[in-house]
PDB file of C-alpha atoms in Angstrom:
ATOM      1  CA  VAL O 195     131.404 106.914  92.481  1.00 93.00           C
ATOM      2  CA  THR O 196     129.560 110.176  93.208  1.00 92.00           C
ATOM      3  CA  LEU O 197     126.620 112.192  91.913  1.00 96.00           C
ATOM      4  CA  SER O 198     126.784 115.912  91.151  1.00 95.00           C
ATOM      5  CA  TYR O 199     123.874 116.405  93.595  1.00 96.00           C
ATOM      6  CA  ASP O 200     121.757 114.207  95.847  1.00 96.00           C
ATOM      7  CA  THR O 201     118.577 116.308  95.993  1.00 97.00           C
ATOM      8  CA  ALA O 202     116.660 117.996  93.184  1.00 97.00           C
ATOM      9  CA  VAL O 203     113.309 119.753  92.874  1.00 98.00           C
ATOM     10  CA  TYR O 204     110.605 118.269  90.647  1.00 98.00           C
ATOM     11  CA  THR O 205     110.535 119.805  87.145  1.00 96.00           C
ATOM     12  CA  GLY O 206     108.248 117.475  85.200  1.00 95.00           C
ATOM     13  CA  ALA O 207     111.234 116.258  83.145  1.00 97.00           C
ATOM     14  CA  GLU O 208     113.863 113.629  83.752  1.00 97.00           C
ATOM     15  CA  ILE O 209     116.398 114.632  86.395  1.00 98.00           C
ATOM     16  CA  LYS O 210     119.802 113.091  85.813  1.00 97.00           C
ATOM     17  CA  PRO O 211     122.698 114.212  88.003  1.00 97.00           C
ATOM     18  CA  GLU O 212     126.145 113.754  86.507  1.00 96.00           C
ATOM     19  CA  VAL O 213     128.102 110.728  87.667  1.00 95.00           C
ATOM     20  CA  THR O 214     131.805 110.926  88.481  1.00 94.00           C
ATOM     21  CA  VAL O 215     133.844 107.747  88.849  1.00 94.00           C
ATOM     22  CA  THR O 216     137.314 107.881  90.342  1.00 93.00           C
ATOM     23  CA  ASP O 217     139.944 105.191  90.869  1.00 92.00           C
ATOM     24  CA  GLY O 218     142.823 106.052  93.151  1.00 89.00           C
ATOM     25  CA  GLY O 219     142.093 109.788  92.854  1.00 89.00           C
ATOM     26  CA  LYS O 220     141.982 109.721  89.028  1.00 92.00           C
ATOM     27  CA  THR O 221     138.786 110.180  87.078  1.00 90.00           C
ATOM     28  CA  VAL O 222     137.753 107.044  85.193  1.00 91.00           C
ATOM     29  CA  ASN O 223     137.084 107.435  81.479  1.00 88.00           C
ATOM     30  CA  GLY O 224     133.346 107.437  80.657  1.00 88.00           C
ATOM     31  CA  SER O 225     133.856 104.620  78.165  1.00 91.00           C
ATOM     32  CA  ASP O 226     134.570 102.260  81.094  1.00 93.00           C
ATOM     33  CA  TYR O 227     130.997 102.470  82.411  1.00 94.00           C
ATOM     34  CA  THR O 228     127.393 103.188  81.472  1.00 94.00           C
ATOM     35  CA  VAL O 229     124.786 105.014  83.526  1.00 96.00           C
ATOM     36  CA  SER O 230     121.056 104.340  83.536  1.00 97.00           C
ATOM     37  CA  TYR O 231     118.436 106.190  85.557  1.00 97.00           C
ATOM     38  CA  SER O 232     115.133 105.050  87.033  1.00 97.00           C
ATOM     39  CA  ASN O 233     112.270 106.817  88.820  1.00 97.00           C
ATOM     40  CA  ASP O 234     113.896 110.081  87.706  1.00 97.00           C
ATOM     41  CA  VAL O 235     110.829 112.239  86.943  1.00 97.00           C
ATOM     42  CA  ASN O 236     108.395 112.287  89.875  1.00 97.00           C
ATOM     43  CA  VAL O 237     108.880 113.081  93.559  1.00 98.00           C
ATOM     44  CA  GLY O 238     110.571 110.337  95.540  1.00 97.00           C
ATOM     45  CA  GLU O 239     113.760 108.333  95.491  1.00 98.00           C
ATOM     46  CA  ALA O 240     115.474 108.062  92.097  1.00 98.00           C
ATOM     47  CA  THR O 241     118.367 105.809  91.154  1.00 97.00           C
ATOM     48  CA  ALA O 242     121.438 106.185  88.972  1.00 97.00           C
ATOM     49  CA  SER O 243     122.851 102.744  88.131  1.00 97.00           C
ATOM     50  CA  VAL O 244     126.500 102.667  87.086  1.00 96.00           C
ATOM     51  CA  THR O 245     127.492  99.491  85.244  1.00 96.00           C
ATOM     52  CA  PHE O 246     131.216  98.999  84.704  1.00 95.00           C
ATOM     53  CA  ARG O 247     132.769  97.425  81.612  1.00 92.00           C
ATOM     54  CA  ASP O 248     136.097  96.982  79.836  1.00 89.00           C
ATOM     55  CA  ASN O 249     138.753  97.572  82.526  1.00 88.00           C
ATOM     56  CA  TYR O 250     136.253  97.438  85.420  1.00 92.00           C
ATOM     57  CA  THR O 251     133.511  95.120  86.560  1.00 93.00           C
ATOM     58  CA  GLY O 252     130.395  95.414  88.732  1.00 94.00           C
ATOM     59  CA  THR O 253     127.446  97.701  89.255  1.00 96.00           C
ATOM     60  CA  ARG O 254     126.914 100.552  91.707  1.00 95.00           C
ATOM     61  CA  ASN O 255     123.474 102.044  92.463  1.00 97.00           C
ATOM     62  CA  LEU O 256     123.344 105.607  93.763  1.00 97.00           C
ATOM     63  CA  THR O 257     120.113 107.141  95.044  1.00 97.00           C
ATOM     64  CA  TYR O 258     119.026 110.748  95.045  1.00 97.00           C
ATOM     65  CA  GLU O 259     115.860 112.479  96.141  1.00 98.00           C
ATOM     66  CA  ILE O 260     113.380 114.433  93.997  1.00 98.00           C
ATOM     67  CA  THR O 261     111.397 116.827  96.208  1.00 98.00           C
ATOM     68  CA  LYS O 262     108.088 118.630  95.701  1.00 97.00           C
ATOM     69  CA  ALA O 263     108.128 121.821  93.679  1.00 97.00           C
ATOM     70  CA  ALA O 264     106.638 125.113  94.812  1.00 96.00           C
ATOM     71  CA  PHE O 265     104.850 127.547  92.534  1.00 96.00           C
ATOM     72  CA  SER O 266     102.972 130.794  92.861  1.00 96.00           C
ATOM     73  CA  ALA O 267      99.501 131.452  91.552  1.00 97.00           C
ATOM     74  CA  LYS O 268      97.160 134.417  91.365  1.00 97.00           C
ATOM     75  CA  VAL O 269      93.383 134.460  91.807  1.00 97.00           C
ATOM     76  CA  LEU O 270      91.510 136.104  88.944  1.00 97.00           C
ATOM     77  CA  LEU O 271      88.066 137.481  89.772  1.00 96.00           C
ATOM     78  CA  PRO O 272      86.443 140.450  88.002  1.00 97.00           C
ATOM     79  CA  ASP O 273      84.122 142.926  89.724  1.00 96.00           C
ATOM     80  CA  TRP O 274      80.378 142.586  89.227  1.00 96.00           C
ATOM     81  CA  THR O 275      77.171 144.398  90.079  1.00 95.00           C
ATOM     82  CA  TYR O 276      74.827 143.354  92.869  1.00 95.00           C
ATOM     83  CA  GLY O 277      72.013 141.200  91.485  1.00 92.00           C
ATOM     84  CA  GLU O 278      74.137 139.787  88.657  1.00 93.00           C
ATOM     85  CA  SER O 279      75.398 136.232  88.693  1.00 93.00           C
ATOM     86  CA  ALA O 280      78.720 136.207  90.477  1.00 93.00           C
ATOM     87  CA  PRO O 281      81.602 135.124  88.233  1.00 95.00           C
ATOM     88  CA  LEU O 282      83.612 132.139  89.399  1.00 95.00           C
ATOM     89  CA  PRO O 283      87.154 132.831  90.547  1.00 96.00           C
ATOM     90  CA  THR O 284      89.943 131.165  88.570  1.00 97.00           C
ATOM     91  CA  LEU O 285      93.686 130.747  88.941  1.00 97.00           C
ATOM     92  CA  ASP O 286      96.348 131.863  86.497  1.00 97.00           C
ATOM     93  CA  THR O 287      98.127 128.522  87.053  1.00 96.00           C
ATOM     94  CA  ASN O 288      97.678 125.223  88.870  1.00 97.00           C
ATOM     95  CA  PRO O 289     100.278 122.876  87.362  1.00 95.00           C
ATOM     96  CA  GLY O 290      99.546 119.940  89.662  1.00 93.00           C
ATOM     97  CA  SER O 291      95.759 120.319  89.372  1.00 96.00           C
ATOM     98  CA  GLY O 292      95.527 120.534  93.161  1.00 96.00           C
ATOM     99  CA  THR O 293      92.130 120.930  94.785  1.00 97.00           C
ATOM    100  CA  VAL O 294      91.357 124.634  95.232  1.00 97.00           C
ATOM    101  CA  THR O 295      89.458 126.253  98.108  1.00 96.00           C
ATOM    102  CA  TYR O 296      88.678 129.971  97.853  1.00 96.00           C
ATOM    103  CA  TYR O 297      88.349 132.202 100.917  1.00 95.00           C
ATOM    104  CA  TYR O 298      86.620 135.597 100.942  1.00 95.00           C
ATOM    105  CA  GLY O 299      86.787 138.493 103.376  1.00 93.00           C
ATOM    106  CA  THR O 300      86.472 142.221 103.888  1.00 89.00           C
ATOM    107  CA  SER O 301      89.466 142.974 106.125  1.00 76.00           C
ATOM    108  CA  GLY O 302      91.849 141.397 108.579  1.00 64.00           C
ATOM    109  CA  ASN O 303      91.600 137.663 109.146  1.00 65.00           C
ATOM    110  CA  ASN O 304      87.849 137.234 108.837  1.00 79.00           C
ATOM    111  CA  ALA O 305      87.937 135.081 105.699  1.00 86.00           C
ATOM    112  CA  SER O 306      85.453 132.293 105.047  1.00 88.00           C
ATOM    113  CA  ALA O 307      84.676 129.947 102.173  1.00 90.00           C
ATOM    114  CA  THR O 308      81.291 131.647 101.665  1.00 90.00           C
ATOM    115  CA  GLU O 309      81.254 133.932  98.636  1.00 92.00           C
ATOM    116  CA  PRO O 310      79.853 137.381  99.496  1.00 92.00           C
ATOM    117  CA  SER O 311      76.621 138.529  97.873  1.00 91.00           C
ATOM    118  CA  ASP O 312      76.124 142.088  99.174  1.00 93.00           C
ATOM    119  CA  ALA O 313      77.577 145.186  97.520  1.00 95.00           C
ATOM    120  CA  GLY O 314      80.967 146.152  98.921  1.00 93.00           C
ATOM    121  CA  ASN O 315      84.739 145.768  98.667  1.00 94.00           C
ATOM    122  CA  TYR O 316      86.192 142.344  99.313  1.00 94.00           C
ATOM    123  CA  TYR O 317      89.263 140.194  98.855  1.00 95.00           C
ATOM    124  CA  VAL O 318      89.716 136.578  97.857  1.00 95.00           C
ATOM    125  CA  TYR O 319      92.619 134.162  98.147  1.00 95.00           C
ATOM    126  CA  ALA O 320      93.013 130.483  97.349  1.00 96.00           C
ATOM    127  CA  VAL O 321      94.597 127.510  99.048  1.00 97.00           C
ATOM    128  CA  ILE O 322      95.758 124.927  96.517  1.00 98.00           C
ATOM    129  CA  ALA O 323      96.168 121.482  98.052  1.00 98.00           C
ATOM    130  CA  GLU O 324      99.448 119.636  97.705  1.00 96.00           C
ATOM    131  CA  THR O 325      99.713 116.963  95.043  1.00 97.00           C
ATOM    132  CA  CYS O 326     102.174 114.165  94.375  1.00 96.00           C
ATOM    133  CA  ASN O 327     104.708 116.595  92.894  1.00 97.00           C
ATOM    134  CA  TYR O 328     103.743 120.050  94.233  1.00 97.00           C
ATOM    135  CA  SER O 329     103.635 121.578  97.711  1.00 97.00           C
ATOM    136  CA  VAL O 330     100.546 123.305  99.112  1.00 97.00           C
ATOM    137  CA  VAL O 331     100.201 126.906  97.890  1.00 97.00           C
ATOM    138  CA  THR O 332      98.375 129.858  99.437  1.00 96.00           C
ATOM    139  CA  THR O 333      97.942 132.748  97.012  1.00 96.00           C
ATOM    140  CA  ASP O 334      98.163 136.421  97.786  1.00 94.00           C
ATOM    141  CA  THR O 335      94.830 138.206  98.169  1.00 93.00           C
ATOM    142  CA  THR O 336      93.063 139.728  95.187  1.00 94.00           C
ATOM    143  CA  ALA O 337      90.678 142.644  95.699  1.00 94.00           C
ATOM    144  CA  PHE O 338      87.292 142.764  94.008  1.00 96.00           C
ATOM    145  CA  THR O 339      84.118 144.823  94.280  1.00 96.00           C
ATOM    146  CA  ILE O 340      80.439 144.003  94.133  1.00 96.00           C
ATOM    147  CA  ARG O 341      79.086 147.297  92.814  1.00 96.00           C
ATOM    148  CA  LYS O 342      75.798 148.767  94.004  1.00 95.00           C
ATOM    149  CA  ARG O 343      73.003 148.292  91.530  1.00 92.00           C
ATOM    150  CA  SER O 344      71.304 151.397  90.153  1.00 89.00           C
ATOM    151  CA  ILE O 345      67.544 151.438  90.250  1.00 85.00           C
ATOM    152  CA  VAL O 346      65.620 153.736  87.927  1.00 78.00           C
ATOM    153  CA  PHE O 347      62.167 154.770  89.075  1.00 74.00           C
ATOM    154  CA  ALA O 348      59.629 156.005  86.587  1.00 70.00           C
ATOM    155  CA  SER O 349      56.419 157.873  87.208  1.00 69.00           C
ATOM    156  CA  ALA O 350      53.916 159.484  84.892  1.00 66.00           C
ATOM    157  CA  SER O 351      55.362 162.922  85.603  1.00 66.00           C
ATOM    158  CA  GLU O 352      59.108 162.376  86.130  1.00 66.00           C
ATOM    159  CA  ASN O 353      62.046 159.899  85.883  1.00 64.00           C
ATOM    160  CA  TRP O 354      65.002 159.847  88.242  1.00 62.00           C
ATOM    161  CA  VAL O 355      67.773 157.513  89.419  1.00 67.00           C
ATOM    162  CA  TYR O 356      67.343 156.526  93.027  1.00 67.00           C
ATOM    163  CA  ASP O 357      70.464 157.460  95.031  1.00 70.00           C
ATOM    164  CA  GLY O 358      69.067 156.940  98.529  1.00 69.00           C
ATOM    165  CA  ASN O 359      67.621 160.462  98.724  1.00 69.00           C
ATOM    166  CA  SER O 360      64.167 161.768  97.866  1.00 60.00           C
ATOM    167  CA  PRO O 361      63.868 163.939  94.715  1.00 57.00           C
TER     168      PRO O 361
END
């Protein structure tokens, strides 16, 4: 008695490898046995139970492993202007609802969990914690900008936009 595979990756649905029964090198007709499966959805050890009938007798339990699935996700974070409320980053997917930690930086490996507040160009990435059925995921970086805020000065004689230089 054999299974078509002994390891499968979690899919969220029942995983049922095909069972092949042979007797003396000949394949046994499927009407001579039944197959039932248990623990066949989530990560861990699953079982295919083969119960023989008619011309055969007995039961044979075969185990197979369901392993954690991997997935990829992308951080979504729009640009904003200094002084505005910073939007919260989101993910395009998180099928296992793993805990998410976002890391921010400007270049290289200087990332921290503190969201920037000054105007400038930044990147963000997320680490999604492993869950019962999914492996840990680290996203690619996503660039975003905190734009400089324009300040308009008004006086009785003239209006101008401050650009860092005197009028």
